[in-house]
Short mmCIF file of C-alpha atoms and ligand atoms in Angstrom, two decimals:
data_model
loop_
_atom_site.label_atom_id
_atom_site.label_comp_id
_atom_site.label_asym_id
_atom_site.label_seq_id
_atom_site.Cartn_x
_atom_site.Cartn_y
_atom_site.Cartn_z
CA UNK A 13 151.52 89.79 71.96
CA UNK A 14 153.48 88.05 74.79
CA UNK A 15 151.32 85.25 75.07
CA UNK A 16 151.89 84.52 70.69
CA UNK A 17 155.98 85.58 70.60
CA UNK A 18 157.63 83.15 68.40
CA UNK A 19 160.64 81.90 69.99
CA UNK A 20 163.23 84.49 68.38
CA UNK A 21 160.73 86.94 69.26
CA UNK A 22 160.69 85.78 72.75
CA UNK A 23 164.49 85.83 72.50
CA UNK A 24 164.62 89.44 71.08
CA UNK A 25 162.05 91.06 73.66
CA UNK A 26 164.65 89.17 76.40
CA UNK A 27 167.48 90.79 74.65
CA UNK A 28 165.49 93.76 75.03
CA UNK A 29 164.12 93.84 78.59
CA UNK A 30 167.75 93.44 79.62
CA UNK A 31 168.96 96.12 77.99
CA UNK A 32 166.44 98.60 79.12
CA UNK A 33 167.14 97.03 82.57
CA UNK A 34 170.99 97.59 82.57
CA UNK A 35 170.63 101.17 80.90
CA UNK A 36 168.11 102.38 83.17
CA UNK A 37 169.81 105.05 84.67
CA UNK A 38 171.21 106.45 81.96
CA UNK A 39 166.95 107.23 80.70
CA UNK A 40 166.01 110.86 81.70
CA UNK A 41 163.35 110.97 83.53
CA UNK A 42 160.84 113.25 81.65
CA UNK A 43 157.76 113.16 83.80
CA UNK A 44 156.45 112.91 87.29
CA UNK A 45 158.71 113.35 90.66
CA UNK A 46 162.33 114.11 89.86
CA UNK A 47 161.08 115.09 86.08
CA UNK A 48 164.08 117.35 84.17
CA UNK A 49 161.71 121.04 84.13
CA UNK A 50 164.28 123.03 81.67
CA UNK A 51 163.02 122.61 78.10
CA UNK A 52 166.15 122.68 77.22
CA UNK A 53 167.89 120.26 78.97
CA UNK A 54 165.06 118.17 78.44
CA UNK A 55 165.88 118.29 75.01
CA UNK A 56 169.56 117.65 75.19
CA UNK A 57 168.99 114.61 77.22
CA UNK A 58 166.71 112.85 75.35
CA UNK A 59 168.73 112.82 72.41
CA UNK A 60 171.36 111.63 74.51
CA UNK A 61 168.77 108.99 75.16
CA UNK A 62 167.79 108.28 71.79
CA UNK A 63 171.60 107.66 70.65
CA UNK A 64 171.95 104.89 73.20
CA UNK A 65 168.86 103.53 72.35
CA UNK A 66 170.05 103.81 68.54
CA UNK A 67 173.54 102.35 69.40
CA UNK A 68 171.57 99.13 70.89
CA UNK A 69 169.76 98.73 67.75
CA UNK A 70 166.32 99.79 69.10
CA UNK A 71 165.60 102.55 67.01
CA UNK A 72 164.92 102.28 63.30
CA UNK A 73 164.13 98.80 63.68
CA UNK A 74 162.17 98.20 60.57
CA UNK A 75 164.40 100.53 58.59
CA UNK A 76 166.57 98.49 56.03
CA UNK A 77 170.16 97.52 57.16
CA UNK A 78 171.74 99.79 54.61
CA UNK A 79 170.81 103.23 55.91
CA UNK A 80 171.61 102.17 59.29
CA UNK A 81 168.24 100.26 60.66
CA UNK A 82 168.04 96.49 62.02
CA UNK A 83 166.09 95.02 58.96
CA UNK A 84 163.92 93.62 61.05
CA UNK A 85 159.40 93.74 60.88
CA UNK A 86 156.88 95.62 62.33
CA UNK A 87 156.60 93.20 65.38
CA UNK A 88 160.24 93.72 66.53
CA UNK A 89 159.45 97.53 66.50
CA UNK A 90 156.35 96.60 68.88
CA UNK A 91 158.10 94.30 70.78
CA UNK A 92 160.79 97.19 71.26
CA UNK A 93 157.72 99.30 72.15
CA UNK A 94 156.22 97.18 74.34
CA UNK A 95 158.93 96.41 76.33
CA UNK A 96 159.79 100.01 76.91
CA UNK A 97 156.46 101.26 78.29
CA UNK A 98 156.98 98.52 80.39
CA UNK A 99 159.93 99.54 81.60
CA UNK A 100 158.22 102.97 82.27
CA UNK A 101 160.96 104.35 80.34
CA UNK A 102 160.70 107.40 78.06
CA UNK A 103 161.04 106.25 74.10
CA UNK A 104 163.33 108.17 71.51
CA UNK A 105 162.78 111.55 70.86
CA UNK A 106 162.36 112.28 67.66
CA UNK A 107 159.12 110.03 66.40
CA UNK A 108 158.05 112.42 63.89
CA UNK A 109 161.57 111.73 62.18
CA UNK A 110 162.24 108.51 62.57
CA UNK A 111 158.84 107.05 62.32
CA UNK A 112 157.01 109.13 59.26
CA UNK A 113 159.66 111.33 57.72
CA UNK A 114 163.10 108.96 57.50
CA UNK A 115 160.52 106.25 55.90
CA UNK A 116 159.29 109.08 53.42
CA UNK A 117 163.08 109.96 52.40
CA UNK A 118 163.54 105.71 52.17
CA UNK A 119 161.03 105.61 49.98
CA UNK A 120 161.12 108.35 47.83
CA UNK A 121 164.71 109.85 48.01
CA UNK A 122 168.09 110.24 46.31
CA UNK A 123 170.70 107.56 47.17
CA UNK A 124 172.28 111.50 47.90
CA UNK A 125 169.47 112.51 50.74
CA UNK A 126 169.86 109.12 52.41
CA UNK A 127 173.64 109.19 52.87
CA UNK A 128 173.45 112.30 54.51
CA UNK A 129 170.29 112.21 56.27
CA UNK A 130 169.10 108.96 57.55
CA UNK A 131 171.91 108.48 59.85
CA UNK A 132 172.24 111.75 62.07
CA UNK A 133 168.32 111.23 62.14
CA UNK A 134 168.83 107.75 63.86
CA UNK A 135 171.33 109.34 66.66
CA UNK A 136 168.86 112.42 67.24
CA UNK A 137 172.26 114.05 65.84
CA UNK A 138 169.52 116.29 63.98
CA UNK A 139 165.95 116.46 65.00
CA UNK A 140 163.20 116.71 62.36
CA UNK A 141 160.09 118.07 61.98
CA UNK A 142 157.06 117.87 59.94
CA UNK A 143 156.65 121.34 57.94
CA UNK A 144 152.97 120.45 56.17
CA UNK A 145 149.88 122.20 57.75
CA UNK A 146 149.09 125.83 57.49
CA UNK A 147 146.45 128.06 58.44
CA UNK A 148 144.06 127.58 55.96
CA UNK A 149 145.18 123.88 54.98
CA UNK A 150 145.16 121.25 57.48
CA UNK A 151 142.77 118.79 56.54
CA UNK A 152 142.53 119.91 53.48
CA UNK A 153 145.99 119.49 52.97
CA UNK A 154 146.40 119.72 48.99
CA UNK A 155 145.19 123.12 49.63
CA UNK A 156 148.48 124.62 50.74
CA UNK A 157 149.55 128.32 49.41
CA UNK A 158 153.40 127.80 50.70
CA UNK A 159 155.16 128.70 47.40
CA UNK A 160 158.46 127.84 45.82
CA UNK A 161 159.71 128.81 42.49
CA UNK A 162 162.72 127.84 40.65
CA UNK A 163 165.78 130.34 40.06
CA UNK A 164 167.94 130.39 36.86
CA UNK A 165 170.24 128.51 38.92
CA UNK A 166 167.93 125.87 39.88
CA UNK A 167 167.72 126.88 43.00
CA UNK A 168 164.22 127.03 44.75
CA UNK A 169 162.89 129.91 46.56
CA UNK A 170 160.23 129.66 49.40
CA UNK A 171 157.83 132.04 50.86
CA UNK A 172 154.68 131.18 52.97
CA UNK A 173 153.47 129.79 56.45
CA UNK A 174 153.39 126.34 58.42
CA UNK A 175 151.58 126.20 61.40
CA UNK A 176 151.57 123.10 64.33
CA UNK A 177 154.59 122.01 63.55
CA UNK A 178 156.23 120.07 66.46
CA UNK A 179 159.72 120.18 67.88
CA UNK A 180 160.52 123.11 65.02
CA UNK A 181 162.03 124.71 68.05
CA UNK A 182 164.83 122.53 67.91
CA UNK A 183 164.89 120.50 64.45
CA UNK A 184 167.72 121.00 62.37
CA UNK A 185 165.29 119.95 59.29
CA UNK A 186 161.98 119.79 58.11
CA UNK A 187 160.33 118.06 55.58
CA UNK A 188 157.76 121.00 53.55
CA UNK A 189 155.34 120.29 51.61
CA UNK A 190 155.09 123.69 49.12
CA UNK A 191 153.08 124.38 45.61
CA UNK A 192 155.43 124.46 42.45
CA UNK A 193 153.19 125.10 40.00
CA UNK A 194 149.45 127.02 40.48
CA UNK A 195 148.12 125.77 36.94
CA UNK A 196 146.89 122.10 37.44
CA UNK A 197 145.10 120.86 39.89
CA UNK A 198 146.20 121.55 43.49
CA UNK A 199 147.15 117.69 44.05
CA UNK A 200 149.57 117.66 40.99
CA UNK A 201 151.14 120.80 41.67
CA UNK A 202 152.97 120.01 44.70
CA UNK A 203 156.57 119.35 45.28
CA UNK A 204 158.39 118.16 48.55
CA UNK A 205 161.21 119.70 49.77
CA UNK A 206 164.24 119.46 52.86
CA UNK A 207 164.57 122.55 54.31
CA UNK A 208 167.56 123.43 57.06
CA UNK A 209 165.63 125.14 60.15
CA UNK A 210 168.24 127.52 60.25
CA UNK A 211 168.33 128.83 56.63
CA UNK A 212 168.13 132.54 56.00
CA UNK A 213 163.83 133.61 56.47
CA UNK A 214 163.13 130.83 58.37
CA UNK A 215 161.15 132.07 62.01
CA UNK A 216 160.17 129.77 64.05
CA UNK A 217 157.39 131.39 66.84
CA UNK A 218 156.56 128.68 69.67
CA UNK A 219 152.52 128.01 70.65
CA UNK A 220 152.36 127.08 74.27
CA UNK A 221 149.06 124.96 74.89
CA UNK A 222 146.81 124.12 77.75
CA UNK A 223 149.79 121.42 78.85
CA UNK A 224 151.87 124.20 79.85
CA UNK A 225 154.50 122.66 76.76
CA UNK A 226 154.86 124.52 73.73
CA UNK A 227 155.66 121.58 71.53
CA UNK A 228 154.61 123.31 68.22
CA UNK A 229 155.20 126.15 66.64
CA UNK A 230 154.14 129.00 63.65
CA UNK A 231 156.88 128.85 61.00
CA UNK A 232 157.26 131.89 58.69
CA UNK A 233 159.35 131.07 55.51
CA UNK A 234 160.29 134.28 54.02
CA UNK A 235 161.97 133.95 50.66
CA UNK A 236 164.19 131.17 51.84
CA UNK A 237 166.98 129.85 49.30
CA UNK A 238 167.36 125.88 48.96
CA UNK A 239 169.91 124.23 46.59
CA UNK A 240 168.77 122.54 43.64
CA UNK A 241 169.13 119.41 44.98
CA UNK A 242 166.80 119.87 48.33
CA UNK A 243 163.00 118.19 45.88
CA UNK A 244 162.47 114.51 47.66
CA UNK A 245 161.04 112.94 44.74
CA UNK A 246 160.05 114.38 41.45
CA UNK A 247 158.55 118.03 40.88
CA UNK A 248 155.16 118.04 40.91
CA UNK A 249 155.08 114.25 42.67
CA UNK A 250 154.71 115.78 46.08
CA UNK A 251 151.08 114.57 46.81
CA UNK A 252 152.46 110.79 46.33
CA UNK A 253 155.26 111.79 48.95
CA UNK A 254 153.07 113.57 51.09
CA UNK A 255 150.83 110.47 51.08
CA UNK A 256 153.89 107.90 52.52
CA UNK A 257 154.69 110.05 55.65
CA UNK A 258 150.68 110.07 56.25
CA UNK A 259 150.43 106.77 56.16
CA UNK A 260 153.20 106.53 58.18
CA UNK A 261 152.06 109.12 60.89
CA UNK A 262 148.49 107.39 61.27
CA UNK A 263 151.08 104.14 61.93
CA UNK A 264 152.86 105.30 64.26
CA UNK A 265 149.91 106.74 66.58
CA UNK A 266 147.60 103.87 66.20
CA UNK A 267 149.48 101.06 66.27
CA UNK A 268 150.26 99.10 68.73
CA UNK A 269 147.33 98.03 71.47
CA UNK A 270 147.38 99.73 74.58
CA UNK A 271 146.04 103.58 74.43
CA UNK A 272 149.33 105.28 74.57
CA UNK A 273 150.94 102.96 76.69
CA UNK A 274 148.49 103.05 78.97
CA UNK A 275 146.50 99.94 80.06
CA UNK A 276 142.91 98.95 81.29
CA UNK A 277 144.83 97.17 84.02
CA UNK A 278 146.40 100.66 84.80
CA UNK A 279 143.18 102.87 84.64
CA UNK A 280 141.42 99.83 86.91
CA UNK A 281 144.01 100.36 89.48
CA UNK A 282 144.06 104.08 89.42
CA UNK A 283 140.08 103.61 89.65
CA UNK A 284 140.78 101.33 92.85
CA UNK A 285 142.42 103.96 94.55
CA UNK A 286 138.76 105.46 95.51
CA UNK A 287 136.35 101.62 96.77
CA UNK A 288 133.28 103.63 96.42
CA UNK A 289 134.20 103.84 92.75
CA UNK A 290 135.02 100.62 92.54
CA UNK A 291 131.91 99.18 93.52
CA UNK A 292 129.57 101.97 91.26
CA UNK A 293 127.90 99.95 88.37
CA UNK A 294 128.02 102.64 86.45
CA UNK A 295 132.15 102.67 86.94
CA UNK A 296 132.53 99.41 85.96
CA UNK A 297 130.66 99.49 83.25
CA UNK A 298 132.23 102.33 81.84
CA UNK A 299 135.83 100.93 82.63
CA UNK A 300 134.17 97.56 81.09
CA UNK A 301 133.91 99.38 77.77
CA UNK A 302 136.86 100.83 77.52
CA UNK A 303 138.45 97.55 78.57
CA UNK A 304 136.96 96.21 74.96
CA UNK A 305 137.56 98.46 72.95
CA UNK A 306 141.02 98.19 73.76
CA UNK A 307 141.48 94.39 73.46
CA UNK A 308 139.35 95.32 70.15
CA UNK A 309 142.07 97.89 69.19
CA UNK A 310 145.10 95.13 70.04
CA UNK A 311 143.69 92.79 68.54
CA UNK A 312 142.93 94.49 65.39
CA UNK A 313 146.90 96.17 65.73
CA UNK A 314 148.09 92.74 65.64
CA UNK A 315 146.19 91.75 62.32
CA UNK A 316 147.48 94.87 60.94
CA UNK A 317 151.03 94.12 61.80
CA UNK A 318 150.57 90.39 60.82
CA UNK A 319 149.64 92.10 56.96
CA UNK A 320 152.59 94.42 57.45
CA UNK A 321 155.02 91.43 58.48
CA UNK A 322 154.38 89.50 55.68
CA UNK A 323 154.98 92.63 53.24
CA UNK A 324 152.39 94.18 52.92
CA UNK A 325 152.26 98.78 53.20
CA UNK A 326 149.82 100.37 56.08
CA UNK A 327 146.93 101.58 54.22
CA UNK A 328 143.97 103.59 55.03
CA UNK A 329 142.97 100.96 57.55
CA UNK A 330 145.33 102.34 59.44
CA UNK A 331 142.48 105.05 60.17
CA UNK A 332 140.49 103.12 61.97
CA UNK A 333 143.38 102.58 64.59
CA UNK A 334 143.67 106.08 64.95
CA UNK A 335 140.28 106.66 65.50
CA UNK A 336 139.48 104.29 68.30
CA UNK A 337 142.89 104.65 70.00
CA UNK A 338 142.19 108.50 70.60
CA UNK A 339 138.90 108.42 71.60
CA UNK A 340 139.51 105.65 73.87
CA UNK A 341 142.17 107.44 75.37
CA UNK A 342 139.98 110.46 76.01
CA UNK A 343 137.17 108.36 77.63
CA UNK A 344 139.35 107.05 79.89
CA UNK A 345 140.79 110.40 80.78
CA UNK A 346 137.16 111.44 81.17
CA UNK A 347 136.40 108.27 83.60
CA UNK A 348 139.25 109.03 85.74
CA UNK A 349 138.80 112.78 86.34
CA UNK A 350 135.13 111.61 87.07
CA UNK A 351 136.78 109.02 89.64
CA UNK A 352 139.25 111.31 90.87
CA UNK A 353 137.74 114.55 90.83
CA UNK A 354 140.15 117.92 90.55
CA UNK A 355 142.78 115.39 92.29
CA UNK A 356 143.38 114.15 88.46
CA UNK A 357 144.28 117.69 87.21
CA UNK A 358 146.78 117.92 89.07
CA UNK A 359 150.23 117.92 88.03
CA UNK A 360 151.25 114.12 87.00
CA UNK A 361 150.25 111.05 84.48
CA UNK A 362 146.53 111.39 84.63
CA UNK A 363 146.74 115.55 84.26
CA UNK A 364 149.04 114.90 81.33
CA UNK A 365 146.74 112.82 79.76
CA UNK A 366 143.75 114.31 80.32
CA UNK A 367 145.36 117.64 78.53
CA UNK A 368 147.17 115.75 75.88
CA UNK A 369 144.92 113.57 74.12
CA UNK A 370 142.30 115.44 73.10
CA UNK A 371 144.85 117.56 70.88
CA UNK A 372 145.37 114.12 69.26
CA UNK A 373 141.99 114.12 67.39
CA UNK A 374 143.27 116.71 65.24
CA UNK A 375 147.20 115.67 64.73
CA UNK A 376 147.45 113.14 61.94
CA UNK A 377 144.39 113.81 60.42
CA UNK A 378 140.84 114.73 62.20
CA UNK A 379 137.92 112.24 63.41
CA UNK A 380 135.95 113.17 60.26
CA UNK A 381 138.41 113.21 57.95
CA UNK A 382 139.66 109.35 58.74
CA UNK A 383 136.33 108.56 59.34
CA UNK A 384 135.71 109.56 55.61
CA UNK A 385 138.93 108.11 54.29
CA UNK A 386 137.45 104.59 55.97
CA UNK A 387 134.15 105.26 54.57
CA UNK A 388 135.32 105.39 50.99
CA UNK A 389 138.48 103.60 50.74
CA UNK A 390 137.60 100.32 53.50
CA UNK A 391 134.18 100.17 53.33
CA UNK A 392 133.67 101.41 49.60
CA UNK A 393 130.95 103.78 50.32
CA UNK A 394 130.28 106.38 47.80
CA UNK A 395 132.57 109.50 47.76
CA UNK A 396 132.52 112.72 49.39
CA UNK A 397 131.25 115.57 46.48
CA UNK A 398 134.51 117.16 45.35
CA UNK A 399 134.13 120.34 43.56
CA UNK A 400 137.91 121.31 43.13
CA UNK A 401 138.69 118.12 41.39
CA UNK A 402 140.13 118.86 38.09
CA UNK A 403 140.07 122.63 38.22
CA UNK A 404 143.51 124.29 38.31
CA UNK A 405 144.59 125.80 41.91
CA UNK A 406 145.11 128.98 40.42
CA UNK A 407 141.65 129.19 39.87
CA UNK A 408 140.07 128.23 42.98
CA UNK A 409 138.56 130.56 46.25
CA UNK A 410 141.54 130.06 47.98
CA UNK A 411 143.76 131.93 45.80
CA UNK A 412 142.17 134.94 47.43
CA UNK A 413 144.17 134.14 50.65
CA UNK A 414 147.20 133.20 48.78
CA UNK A 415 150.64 134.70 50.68
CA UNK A 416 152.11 137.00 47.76
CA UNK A 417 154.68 135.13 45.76
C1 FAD B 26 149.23 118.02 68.81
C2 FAD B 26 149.31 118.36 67.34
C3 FAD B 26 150.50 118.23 66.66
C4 FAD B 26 150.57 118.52 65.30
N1 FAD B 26 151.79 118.42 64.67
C5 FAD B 26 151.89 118.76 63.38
C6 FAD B 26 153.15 118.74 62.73
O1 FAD B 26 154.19 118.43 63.33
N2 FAD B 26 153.22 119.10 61.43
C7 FAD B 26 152.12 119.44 60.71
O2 FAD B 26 152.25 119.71 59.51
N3 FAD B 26 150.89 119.50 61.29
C8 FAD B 26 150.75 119.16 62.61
N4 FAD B 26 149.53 119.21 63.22
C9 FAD B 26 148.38 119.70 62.47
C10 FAD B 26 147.34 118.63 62.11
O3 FAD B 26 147.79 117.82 61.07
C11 FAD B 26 146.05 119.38 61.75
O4 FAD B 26 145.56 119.95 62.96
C12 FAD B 26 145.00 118.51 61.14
O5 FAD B 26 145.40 118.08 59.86
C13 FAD B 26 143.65 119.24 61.04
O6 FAD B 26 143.81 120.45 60.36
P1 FAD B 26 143.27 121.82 60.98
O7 FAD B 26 143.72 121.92 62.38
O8 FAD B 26 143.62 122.90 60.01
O9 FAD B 26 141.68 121.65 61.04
P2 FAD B 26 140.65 121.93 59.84
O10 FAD B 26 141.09 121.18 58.63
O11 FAD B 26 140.41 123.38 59.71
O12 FAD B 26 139.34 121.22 60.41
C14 FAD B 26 138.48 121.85 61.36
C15 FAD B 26 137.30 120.93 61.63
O13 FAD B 26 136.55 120.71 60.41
C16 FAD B 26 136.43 119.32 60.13
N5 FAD B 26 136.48 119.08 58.67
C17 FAD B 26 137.36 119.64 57.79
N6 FAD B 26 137.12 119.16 56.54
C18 FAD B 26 136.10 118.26 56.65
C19 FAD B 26 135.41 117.40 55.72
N7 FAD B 26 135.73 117.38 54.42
N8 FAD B 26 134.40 116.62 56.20
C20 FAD B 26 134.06 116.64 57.53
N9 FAD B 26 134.68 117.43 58.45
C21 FAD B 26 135.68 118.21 58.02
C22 FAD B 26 137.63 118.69 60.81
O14 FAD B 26 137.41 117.31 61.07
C23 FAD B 26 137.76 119.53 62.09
O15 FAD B 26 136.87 119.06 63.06
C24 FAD B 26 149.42 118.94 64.58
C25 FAD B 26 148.20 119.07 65.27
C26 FAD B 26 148.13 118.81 66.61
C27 FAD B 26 146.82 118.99 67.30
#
């Protein structure tokens, strides 16, 4: 996008390459030599990081002005972005809050929620995290058995089980996803909810994976009290809710050209490193590929963002981003460990990757499951057969696992 800024955006990503410049220092480093180890101070000083950055005005870009963003369109926010994977700098923390769950709480909550949440989620004040999936409903996700009924008071009551939830080790909130009512149809009977990570029968049990981080957790919700107030959006409405922060989440990983930050340019030099490889057709066609697809995958970000500039909301196109951003991420990860040999496992950017990525094919939705939702909703291809539609949850196989209410 350098080569088509408009002059303000030229002026803005100027604005912003000097302020990453000057600020340097103050950036933790989070990986490689020098790398902070201690999860916890790792923690600490990236939201220290992600307050500067939100001070600056680089963080909640596209949010509107009057719960604390800039105001500003999608292509400041990849200009911002851009300019900070240039800088080899580490981004803010909390993505999962600022990018899918703060514009979920725009859209669909009380003038009450935003006042008091929006802001400290800017300033990494308080963390968030994403409290949908469970064991038996991932991609499937209308399917969950997470209950909450209503007290005489109003009050809700919660009792069930999220699994993969990232950064629940540290959020202050989460947004949950839970079934209010078992008698219609399990997309009508859902209700979303903000629930304080450190409520009364809330356990939060860390998974470590094969990244040595444990970046997600098991949450256990054990008859846990919210006030009467804590429903974003209407009772019942929480498949419509649910549906923003996806759209959102499929956004904010496949958006935005290179594979993660990572360029062709970047995998060619790493493939350098070794001249035998460098010269093997079969190399260089592989790295040719890639190379495509990801000009392919820009180019078709920039379209998207063009739409999005001019008004109009990420839809299930979005998908298709996803899709090819993942797997080309993973093929390159492949090429280079082919390249590279054992040398690429070891501890640094390439190990990272290589570890990383292929846990992306399931966050924010599964190959097959995008690759349905482009099927039928961008191409128009018949549906997938769905026997559940219509049928009240209550009566459905899945009641037999249900967590006892
Ligand atoms: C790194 C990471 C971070 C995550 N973070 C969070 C988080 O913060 N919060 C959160 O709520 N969740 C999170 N998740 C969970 C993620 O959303 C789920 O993994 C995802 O929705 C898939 O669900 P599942 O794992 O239950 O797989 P399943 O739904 O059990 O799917 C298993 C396999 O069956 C296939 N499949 C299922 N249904 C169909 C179908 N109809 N047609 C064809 N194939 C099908 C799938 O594609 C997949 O290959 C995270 C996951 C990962 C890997």
């Amino acid at each position: 996008m350098d080569l088509s800024d408009t002059p303000e955006q030229a002026v803005y990503r100027a604005q912003v390459r000097a302020w990453l410049e000057e600020h340097r220092a103050q950036a933790p480093i989070i990986r490689g030599p020098g790398a902070i180890e201690d999860e916890h101070e790792l923690v600490v000083a990236r939201r220290a990081w992600q307050r500067r950055l939100a001070e600056a005005g680089y963080v909640g870009v596209t949010w509107p002005k009057d719960v604390g963003g800039q105001g500003l369109g999608p292509l400041e926010q990849v200009i911002v972005n851009q300019e900070i994977t240039r800088a080899g700098l580490p981004g803010m923390l909390d993505v999962i809050g600022v990018g899918m769950l703060g514009p979920t709480i725009i859209a669909h909550g009380s003038d009450e929620q935003k006042q008091r949440y929006l802001a400290p989620m800017l300033h990494a004040d308080e963390v968030w995290c994403q409290l949908f999936s469970e064991p038996a409903a991932g991609s499937d996700l209308a399917g969950i058995q997470c209950r909450a009924r209503r007290e005489d008071d109003g009050a809700w009551r919660l009792s069930g089980q999220k699994v993969w939830t990232t950064n629940a080790q540290f959020a202050a909130f989460g947004l949950l996803l839970a079934r209010t009512d078992a008698e219609v149809p399990k997309h009508k009977g859902l209700t979303m909810f903000v629930v304080p990570m450190d409520a009364e029968g809330v356990t939060v049990r860390g998974l470590r994976q094969i990244t040595g981080e444990a970046e997600f957790n098991e949450v256990f919700l054990d008859d846990v009290r919210l006030d009467p107030d804590a429903a974003v959006g209407p009772v019942g409405g929480g498949w419509g809710v649910a549906l923003t922060t996806l759209m959102f989440e499929r956004l904010t990983i496949g958006l935005g050209g290179d594979a993660f930050g990572y360029s062709s340019q970047r995998f060619a030099e790493a493939i350098a490193s070794d001249p035998d490889a460098a010269r093997d057709p079969d190399v260089r066609h592989r790295l040719g590929t890639l190379a495509t697809e990801l000009l392919a995958l820009r180019y078709t970000g920039y379209r998207q963002l063009t739409a999005l500039q001019h008004g109009a909301l990420p839809g299930p196109e979005g998908a298709l981003g996803k899709v090819t951003m993942v797997r080309a991420g993973i093929e390159a990860g492949d090429l280079i460990a082919d390249v590279l040999g054992p040398q690429a496992l070891v501890a640094g950017e390439w190990a990272e990757m290589i570890s990383y990525l292929p846990g992306l094919k399931s966050a924010g939705g599964t190959e097959e499951i995008l690759r349905n939702t482009v099927g039928e909703r961008v191409l128009g291809l018949p549906p997938e057969p769905r026997l559940d539609k219509g049928i009240p949850f209550s009566e459905l196989r899945a009641k037999e696992r249900e967590v006892p209410a």
